[in-house]
Amino acid sequence: METLSTHRAHGGAQGVHRHASAATGTEMTFSVFVPPHAEGARLPVVWYLSGLTCTHANVTEKGEFRRACAELGLIFVAPDTSPRGEGVADDPEGAYDFGLGAGFYVDATQPPFAAHYRMWSYVTEELPALIAAHFPADMARQSIMGHSMGGHGALTIGLTFPDRFRAVSAFAPIAAPARVPWGEKALAGYLGDDRTAWRAHDAVALIEDGARLPDLLVDQGDADPFLEEQLRTPLLEEACRAAGQKATIRMQPGYDHSYYFISTFMDEHLRWHADRLRAA
Amino acid sequence: METLSTHRAHGGAQGVHRHASAATGTEMTFSVFVPPHAEGARLPVVWYLSGLTCTHANVTEKGEFRRACAELGLIFVAPDTSPRGEGVADDPEGAYDFGLGAGFYVDATQPPFAAHYRMWSYVTEELPALIAAHFPADMARQSIMGHSMGGHGALTIGLTFPDRFRAVSAFAPIAAPARVPWGEKALAGYLGDDRTAWRAHDAVALIEDGARLPDLLVDQGDADPFLEEQLRTPLLEEACRAAGQKATIRMQPGYDHSYYFISTFMDEHLRWHADRLRAA
């Protein structure tokens, strides 16, 4: 692991790191904030998965998470959203919603994407092992959150590993990718046309199929231009209601899909995570 | 005035606006955060002047000021750092420290810069009038802060208008531009070689010449790579001591010159401003 930069911030250290990923077969860049802590302490880890077009940098610069993480003693990890570099396939037309910057947190099975697009394995296996090895992390206390495509990632990963993540939350998640244009394009492109394979990567389908979380927090802006066609929060509300899944899903008046929205509610999400990460 | 964008954030509105400036003879873009407030209320205004290479966008995205401004009821205004556009002269070699993005908050007297580089008039006269006309601002309650070149701007403007600004603070200011390479280049280029004309745009010289502030707060990172050659905080400390100028000048261990530093101390600066802006 190579450290590309580190900056003192809020009494801790904001780093950006790069490593050769076995999962994706590429170099991968990610950021980690380590809050001030006592020598030898092991700290809970919050995973943040980003949305379409983002890298680690968007939330690192605009997420306004460091103040609360410093106060609450949380490590904050922000991976990239896809493999990148020489030989990594992209959307044939270079669209923003598939390929580079749009890995959708799945392991692709379809050529040419299967070669490198293995973001599920990267985020759930390889990067956690790297974090455990190089940072003062208590891997028995992890939680996960994300935005938009990353909200989809946080929900599907959280639902798949309910014993690993003590808290799961999302900002404007793509709640039912199998039923919306962004998700249909991505899941077909990465996983093929058999829709049964998509259900493991659709939060609403996972809940319908019996997966459960201890609890769930979702914030969604009602002025988000993607709400109706791509995010479809009501499908998540309905699935939680039908399944008896405990959830707090809030429509936030006037908020859009931007980091101005995320940074407004970041503090509250981190406190909600910390309550669960610090419980005995 | 044309509004280019507006985003709901922390219960208020983060806007970006453009207007044709009479001072600079160009279009100028700036950002304003208006916190949540009661209908008809008039709110104090905090001016934030940015550093070399910046536009309004850097602090708007990375400054982490909105949460505190929302809580404290402060309007936050971030101007650009120079005129821009067709026909605006730049550094002959396109250097980052003079010309575009580097107006140094002076009214240039030297050709070809005198035509458009009138940032002093823009920030102290034209933009305040625009803010007063278009926003719920109480212009009897203003304060000013800035970073690096913008710290220089905040100090020199604050020292020149001690009755206008109830609080003045800076992050890593260029404290004595007449005695450092960045400032010597800029002041000679904009104001000419007569160094007596520079004293009105040098915080240390202004204090030596008798200008005073009610109080002053400065934070400076001790890992800032520009500290020794360009910022020279000790000259400001010495000038304040010699003049009996009340000041809190803090060396912050491990912090550099970046927005990771600024955003760490932004909250504290805003609370310090608010205490003074809300006093009777």
XYZ file of C-alpha atoms in Angstrom:
560
model
C 0.000 0.000 0.000
C 1.333 3.397 -1.012
C 0.217 6.576 0.733
C -0.393 9.291 -1.859
C -1.207 12.100 0.570
C -1.983 12.742 4.177
C -3.353 15.910 5.782
C -3.948 16.684 9.412
C -7.637 17.463 9.901
C -9.847 17.767 12.967
C -7.029 16.399 15.088
C -6.752 13.218 12.998
C -5.282 12.300 9.636
C -6.996 12.257 6.244
C -5.052 9.928 3.970
C -5.329 8.821 0.358
C -3.791 5.453 -0.473
C -3.229 3.234 -3.499
C -2.587 -0.471 -3.848
C -2.496 -3.198 -6.478
C -5.835 -4.969 -6.154
C -6.001 -8.711 -6.712
C -9.798 -8.512 -6.941
C -9.918 -6.007 -9.802
C -6.497 -6.639 -11.307
C -5.867 -2.886 -11.300
C -4.454 -0.285 -8.991
C -7.146 1.025 -6.667
C -7.196 4.313 -4.754
C -9.166 4.906 -1.544
C -9.240 7.386 1.328
C -9.204 6.770 5.074
C -9.763 9.259 7.879
C -8.249 8.162 11.168
C -9.526 10.238 14.090
C -7.381 11.241 17.059
C -7.027 8.225 19.327
C -4.986 6.799 22.146
C -1.866 4.809 21.249
C -2.834 1.203 20.690
C -6.580 1.850 20.507
C -8.696 -0.024 17.952
C -11.510 2.038 16.444
C -14.805 1.213 14.734
C -14.888 1.511 10.941
C -17.552 3.271 8.871
C -17.608 2.358 5.170
C -18.890 4.980 2.747
C -19.748 3.877 -0.797
C -19.997 6.641 -3.390
C -22.370 7.230 -6.276
C -22.112 7.338 -10.061
C -19.135 9.280 -11.517
C -17.468 9.625 -8.098
C -14.060 8.561 -6.871
C -12.910 8.514 -3.241
C -12.336 12.257 -3.590
C -15.929 13.521 -3.700
C -16.933 12.546 -0.188
C -13.410 13.160 1.094
C -13.607 16.806 0.019
C -17.326 17.544 0.318
C -18.786 15.028 2.776
C -18.218 17.005 5.997
C -17.705 13.786 7.961
C -14.402 14.480 9.722
C -15.673 16.653 12.530
C -18.144 14.023 13.742
C -15.728 11.130 13.124
C -13.106 12.917 15.216
C -15.576 13.507 18.022
C -17.022 9.982 17.894
C -13.759 8.126 17.278
C -14.698 6.590 13.926
C -12.428 5.525 11.069
C -14.057 6.531 7.757
C -13.158 4.565 4.606
C -14.124 5.724 1.098
C -13.325 3.334 -1.800
C -13.453 4.172 -5.490
C -16.565 3.245 -7.516
C -14.968 1.079 -10.224
C -11.663 -0.267 -11.479
C -9.758 2.211 -13.652
C -6.724 2.298 -15.901
C -5.255 0.686 -18.997
C -7.325 -2.165 -20.349
C -10.385 -1.587 -18.155
C -13.521 -1.792 -20.316
C -15.897 1.166 -20.267
C -19.405 1.876 -21.499
C -19.214 1.646 -25.329
C -20.482 5.223 -25.581
C -18.660 6.481 -22.504
C -21.945 7.013 -20.626
C -21.673 8.084 -16.981
C -23.987 5.363 -15.691
C -22.062 2.228 -16.656
C -18.407 1.191 -16.709
C -15.844 3.622 -15.300
C -17.155 5.297 -12.149
C -20.184 3.002 -12.174
C -19.189 -0.436 -10.883
C -22.477 -0.907 -8.997
C -20.720 -2.995 -6.308
C -21.134 -6.319 -8.131
C -18.739 -8.975 -9.429
C -19.349 -8.902 -13.174
C -19.820 -12.235 -14.942
C -20.139 -10.850 -18.469
C -17.297 -10.110 -20.894
C -15.522 -7.779 -21.192
C -16.422 -6.531 -17.698
C -15.783 -9.770 -15.771
C -12.034 -9.219 -16.131
C -11.848 -6.203 -13.791
C -15.300 -5.183 -12.510
C -15.211 -7.111 -9.227
C -16.234 -4.362 -6.843
C -18.269 -6.726 -4.603
C -15.192 -8.814 -3.801
C -13.054 -5.704 -3.573
C -15.285 -3.889 -1.082
C -16.384 -6.900 0.978
C -13.133 -8.917 1.086
C -9.937 -7.395 -0.204
C -10.186 -3.823 1.068
C -11.406 -4.873 4.558
C -8.335 -7.106 4.892
C -6.106 -4.202 3.849
C -7.798 -1.853 6.320
C -7.431 -4.406 9.107
C -3.733 -4.802 8.329
C -2.731 -1.138 7.975
C -5.015 0.917 10.225
C -5.981 0.874 13.925
C -9.322 -0.717 13.046
C -11.556 -2.881 15.194
C -13.076 -5.068 12.473
C -15.593 -6.455 14.956
C -17.232 -3.029 14.845
C -18.051 -2.032 11.277
C -20.925 -0.135 9.711
C -21.743 0.914 6.159
C -23.409 3.846 4.417
C -23.533 5.190 0.891
C -25.075 7.604 -1.582
C -27.179 6.792 -4.658
C -25.366 3.872 -6.398
C -23.340 3.672 -3.169
C -26.562 3.613 -1.161
C -27.520 0.593 -3.247
C -24.118 -0.894 -2.420
C -24.474 -0.198 1.303
C -27.958 -1.709 1.449
C -27.165 -4.852 -0.552
C -23.876 -5.481 1.265
C -25.479 -4.740 4.626
C -28.369 -7.119 3.882
C -25.920 -9.833 2.779
C -23.687 -9.515 5.872
C -26.075 -8.590 8.698
C -23.634 -9.947 11.292
C -20.732 -7.856 10.016
C -22.329 -4.410 9.960
C -23.849 -3.038 13.133
C -25.418 -0.132 11.285
C -26.541 0.418 7.697
C -27.767 3.723 6.298
C -28.112 5.467 2.963
C -28.527 8.840 1.314
C -30.850 8.687 -1.715
C -30.114 5.030 -2.526
C -31.002 3.280 -5.770
C -33.376 1.128 -3.778
C -34.623 -1.254 -6.465
C -32.053 -1.323 -9.268
C -33.698 -4.268 -11.032
C -36.717 -2.059 -11.699
C -35.112 1.220 -12.852
C -33.176 2.287 -15.970
C -29.771 2.849 -14.263
C -29.937 -0.547 -12.592
C -31.368 -2.501 -15.511
C -28.546 -1.293 -17.728
C -25.871 -2.026 -15.145
C -27.134 -5.381 -13.907
C -27.708 -6.649 -17.452
C -24.287 -5.397 -18.537
C -22.399 -6.858 -15.578
C -24.501 -9.933 -14.689
C -26.310 -10.815 -17.945
C -29.962 -11.040 -18.833
C -31.076 -13.646 -16.291
C -32.913 -11.467 -13.824
C -32.843 -14.081 -11.078
C -29.130 -13.290 -10.687
C -30.022 -9.649 -10.116
C -32.016 -10.254 -6.926
C -28.864 -10.546 -4.788
C -28.014 -6.996 -5.907
C -31.368 -5.305 -5.363
C -32.184 -4.174 -1.821
C -35.938 -4.431 -2.277
C -35.634 -7.955 -3.739
C -33.291 -9.018 -0.931
C -35.809 -7.878 1.679
C -38.616 -9.611 -0.241
C -36.478 -12.762 -0.275
C -36.027 -12.702 3.492
C -32.793 -10.773 4.156
C -32.979 -8.508 7.195
C -31.049 -5.746 8.934
C -31.139 -4.909 12.635
C -32.283 -1.421 11.645
C -32.055 0.982 8.697
C -31.803 4.763 8.273
C -32.451 6.404 4.889
C -32.640 10.092 3.983
C -34.036 11.147 0.624
C -34.529 14.678 -0.711
C -37.961 15.356 -2.164
C -36.415 17.732 -4.728
C -34.048 15.009 -5.950
C -34.453 14.885 -9.752
C -33.737 11.120 -9.767
C -36.264 10.176 -7.098
C -39.153 9.059 -9.258
C -37.404 7.292 -12.111
C -34.186 5.905 -10.590
C -34.287 5.845 -6.783
C -37.894 4.866 -6.023
C -37.806 5.202 -2.261
C -41.482 4.186 -1.971
C -40.604 0.656 -3.143
C -38.148 0.384 -0.243
C -40.700 1.754 2.217
C -43.261 -0.767 0.982
C -40.816 -3.707 1.130
C -39.816 -2.804 4.704
C -43.450 -2.445 5.735
C -44.448 -5.777 4.145
C -41.468 -7.597 5.662
C -41.653 -6.023 9.103
C -38.141 -4.634 8.560
C -37.413 -1.901 11.108
C -36.533 1.255 9.164
C -36.535 5.036 9.399
C -36.986 6.400 5.879
C -37.270 10.171 5.780
C -38.273 12.471 2.931
C -36.325 15.716 3.395
C -38.156 18.706 1.947
C -36.287 20.781 -0.612
C -33.121 18.672 -0.736
C -31.651 17.452 -4.020
C -29.160 14.692 -4.947
C -25.942 16.644 -4.287
C -23.285 16.720 -1.609
C -25.115 19.742 -0.184
C -27.802 17.220 0.770
C -25.388 14.505 1.942
C -23.268 16.859 4.045
C -26.392 18.205 5.742
C -27.374 14.792 7.108
C -23.916 13.194 7.399
C -23.514 14.236 11.006
C -26.794 12.659 12.049
C -26.010 9.418 10.194
C -22.600 9.182 11.863
C -24.148 9.663 15.298
C -26.705 6.968 14.503
C -23.889 4.652 13.434
C -21.788 5.510 16.510
C -24.670 4.664 18.841
C -24.726 1.156 17.348
C -20.961 0.756 16.967
C -20.283 1.714 20.547
C -23.039 -0.424 22.063
C -21.727 -3.343 24.105
C -27.788 39.501 -10.775
C -28.274 36.038 -12.199
C -28.528 32.973 -9.963
C -26.500 30.136 -11.482
C -27.417 27.473 -8.935
C -29.040 27.039 -5.583
C -28.995 23.987 -3.301
C -30.779 23.414 -0.053
C -28.183 22.746 2.645
C -28.338 22.636 6.440
C -31.850 24.079 6.307
C -30.733 27.121 4.328
C -29.785 27.835 0.721
C -26.349 27.728 -0.887
C -26.440 29.904 -3.996
C -23.968 30.817 -6.728
C -24.606 34.099 -8.515
C -23.151 36.140 -11.364
C -23.368 39.816 -12.224
C -21.766 42.400 -14.493
C -19.303 44.245 -12.282
C -18.756 47.965 -12.830
C -15.619 47.817 -10.654
C -13.825 45.157 -12.686
C -15.586 45.645 -16.031
C -16.148 41.886 -16.181
C -18.729 39.383 -15.109
C -18.062 38.256 -11.543
C -19.271 35.077 -9.843
C -19.702 34.683 -6.085
C -21.451 32.371 -3.640
C -23.787 33.176 -0.754
C -25.115 30.859 1.930
C -28.313 32.112 3.530
C -29.135 30.215 6.719
C -32.669 29.330 7.781
C -34.302 32.462 9.187
C -37.629 34.011 10.086
C -39.481 35.878 7.356
C -38.327 39.485 7.311
C -35.263 38.879 9.501
C -31.973 40.650 8.706
C -28.879 38.574 9.353
C -25.212 39.355 9.989
C -22.822 38.873 7.073
C -19.478 37.029 7.185
C -17.135 37.758 4.272
C -14.686 35.025 3.294
C -11.803 35.956 0.975
C -10.060 33.060 -0.762
C -6.431 32.357 -1.538
C -4.298 32.045 -4.665
C -5.785 29.979 -7.531
C -9.203 29.786 -5.867
C -12.629 30.850 -7.051
C -15.782 31.075 -4.907
C -16.086 27.301 -5.335
C -13.206 26.083 -3.146
C -14.566 27.280 0.179
C -18.135 26.676 -0.941
C -17.396 22.983 -1.466
C -14.661 22.333 1.097
C -14.973 25.001 3.781
C -17.441 23.187 6.076
C -19.001 26.495 7.134
C -22.691 25.846 6.517
C -23.477 23.841 9.633
C -22.219 26.578 11.957
C -23.673 29.386 9.828
C -27.069 27.662 9.953
C -26.874 27.276 13.712
C -25.585 30.811 14.312
C -27.735 32.586 11.720
C -24.899 33.940 9.584
C -24.914 34.821 5.880
C -21.605 33.662 4.334
C -20.337 35.441 1.203
C -17.438 34.109 -0.903
C -16.235 36.325 -3.796
C -13.874 35.298 -6.586
C -10.167 36.154 -6.299
C -9.713 38.142 -9.534
C -11.509 39.368 -12.616
C -11.716 36.735 -15.373
C -12.713 36.482 -19.005
C -11.928 37.906 -22.435
C -9.403 40.719 -22.376
C -8.373 40.313 -18.733
C -4.583 40.461 -18.498
C -2.785 37.562 -16.830
C 0.717 36.848 -15.612
C 2.926 36.881 -18.728
C 4.028 33.315 -17.952
C 0.669 32.187 -16.611
C 2.081 31.814 -13.090
C -0.404 30.914 -10.332
C 0.679 33.752 -8.036
C -0.194 36.799 -10.144
C -3.004 37.752 -12.506
C -5.942 35.360 -12.838
C -6.878 33.878 -9.482
C -4.447 36.220 -7.739
C -5.957 39.706 -7.526
C -4.511 40.348 -4.042
C -7.516 42.535 -3.115
C -6.019 45.749 -4.478
C -7.054 48.304 -7.115
C -4.257 48.047 -9.674
C -2.744 51.265 -10.944
C -0.333 49.724 -13.453
C -1.094 48.828 -17.070
C -2.349 46.442 -18.278
C -3.828 45.382 -14.906
C -5.447 48.701 -13.963
C -8.188 48.068 -16.524
C -9.841 45.174 -14.641
C -7.934 44.308 -11.462
C -9.979 46.387 -9.040
C -10.698 43.786 -6.381
C -10.436 46.290 -3.488
C -13.307 48.366 -4.872
C -15.194 45.247 -5.834
C -15.022 43.603 -2.416
C -15.360 46.748 -0.272
C -17.946 48.694 -2.299
C -19.703 47.048 -5.203
C -20.354 43.575 -3.851
C -21.520 44.809 -0.417
C -24.098 47.005 -2.173
C -25.275 44.020 -4.202
C -25.503 41.832 -1.085
C -27.466 44.530 0.740
C -29.889 44.806 -2.177
C -30.533 41.130 -2.874
C -30.140 39.225 0.412
C -31.664 39.489 3.917
C -28.458 41.104 5.197
C -27.979 43.412 8.153
C -25.080 45.474 6.808
C -24.592 47.044 10.241
C -23.307 43.637 11.345
C -20.464 42.467 9.108
C -17.288 40.545 9.743
C -14.476 39.326 7.508
C -12.142 36.337 7.317
C -9.896 34.796 4.702
C -7.191 32.307 3.841
C -3.630 32.979 2.688
C -3.933 35.755 0.037
C -7.511 36.102 1.313
C -6.204 36.321 4.869
C -4.110 39.235 3.656
C -7.276 40.710 2.137
C -9.299 40.218 5.320
C -6.623 41.799 7.503
C -5.965 44.817 5.273
C -9.656 45.477 4.638
C -10.474 44.950 8.315
C -7.704 47.325 9.378
C -8.902 49.942 6.867
C -12.571 49.749 7.922
C -12.456 49.022 11.662
C -15.950 50.453 12.116
C -17.484 48.259 9.447
C -16.242 44.848 10.580
C -17.024 43.676 14.080
C -14.696 40.698 13.736
C -11.617 39.977 11.642
C -9.866 36.637 11.473
C -7.573 34.724 9.162
C -6.293 31.280 8.307
C -2.588 31.293 7.357
C -2.600 34.894 6.069
C 0.134 36.500 3.975
C 0.817 38.793 6.885
C 3.495 41.041 5.422
C 3.192 40.914 1.621
C 5.627 43.800 1.098
C 8.378 41.609 2.547
C 7.763 38.257 0.829
C 8.139 36.986 -2.758
C 4.408 36.456 -3.485
C 3.556 39.935 -2.237
C 6.514 41.757 -3.762
C 5.648 40.377 -7.175
C 1.947 41.193 -6.841
C 2.252 44.638 -5.256
C 4.925 45.726 -7.765
C 2.865 44.367 -10.655
C -0.413 45.938 -9.578
C 0.755 49.090 -7.749
C 4.185 49.847 -9.222
C 7.613 50.071 -7.692
C 6.961 52.840 -5.135
C 6.869 50.819 -1.948
C 5.149 53.574 0.035
C 1.988 52.741 -1.917
C 2.268 49.159 -0.722
C 1.886 49.952 2.977
C -1.901 50.307 2.700
C -1.946 46.686 1.491
C 0.313 45.102 4.061
C -1.235 44.148 7.403
C 2.003 44.463 9.356
C 2.734 47.891 7.824
C -0.819 49.069 8.536
C -0.463 48.113 12.201
C 2.949 49.792 12.331
C 1.345 52.898 10.809
C -1.336 53.025 13.498
C -4.310 51.082 12.135
C -6.091 48.993 14.765
C -8.724 46.280 15.067
C -10.960 45.650 18.076
C -9.511 42.130 18.185
C -7.918 39.581 15.858
C -7.912 35.769 15.576
C -5.350 33.965 13.402
C -4.708 30.241 13.007
C -1.549 29.038 11.288
C -0.415 25.471 10.726
C 3.157 24.767 11.738
C 3.486 22.222 8.885
C 2.420 24.834 6.320
C 5.088 24.758 3.584
C 4.599 28.504 2.932
C 4.963 29.633 6.537
C 8.579 30.691 6.560
C 9.008 32.275 3.145
C 5.565 33.681 2.273
C 3.304 33.949 5.329
C 5.682 35.027 8.098
C 3.282 34.877 11.012
C 6.029 35.981 13.469
C 6.116 39.432 11.815
C 2.404 39.802 12.564
C 2.873 38.621 16.151
C 5.692 41.118 16.627
C 3.733 44.006 15.069
C 0.720 43.276 17.300
C 2.934 43.061 20.382
C 4.763 46.294 19.564
C 1.523 48.152 18.827
C -0.481 46.765 21.724
C -2.942 45.278 19.201
C -5.139 42.670 20.900
C -4.681 39.411 19.011
C -4.874 35.651 19.395
C -2.383 34.098 16.980
C -2.172 30.337 17.271
C 0.334 27.906 15.786
C -1.553 24.672 15.124
C 0.723 21.639 15.269
C 0.784 19.394 12.213
C -1.593 21.433 10.048
C -0.709 22.451 6.496
C -2.033 25.115 4.083
C -5.012 23.140 2.728
C -8.764 23.152 3.203
C -8.255 20.250 5.613
C -6.681 22.865 7.872
C -9.246 25.590 7.162
C -12.258 23.321 7.647
C -10.870 22.124 10.978
C -10.876 25.628 12.466
C -13.747 27.168 10.474
C -16.310 26.314 13.124
C -14.337 27.999 15.879
C -13.745 31.125 13.767
C -17.442 31.393 12.958
C -18.379 31.115 16.643
C -15.817 33.800 17.458
C -17.342 36.022 14.750
C -20.879 35.292 15.912
C -20.061 36.314 19.490
C -19.016 39.721 18.163
C -21.728 40.052 15.512
C -24.503 39.279 17.949
C -23.251 41.534 20.746
C -25.467 44.560 21.366
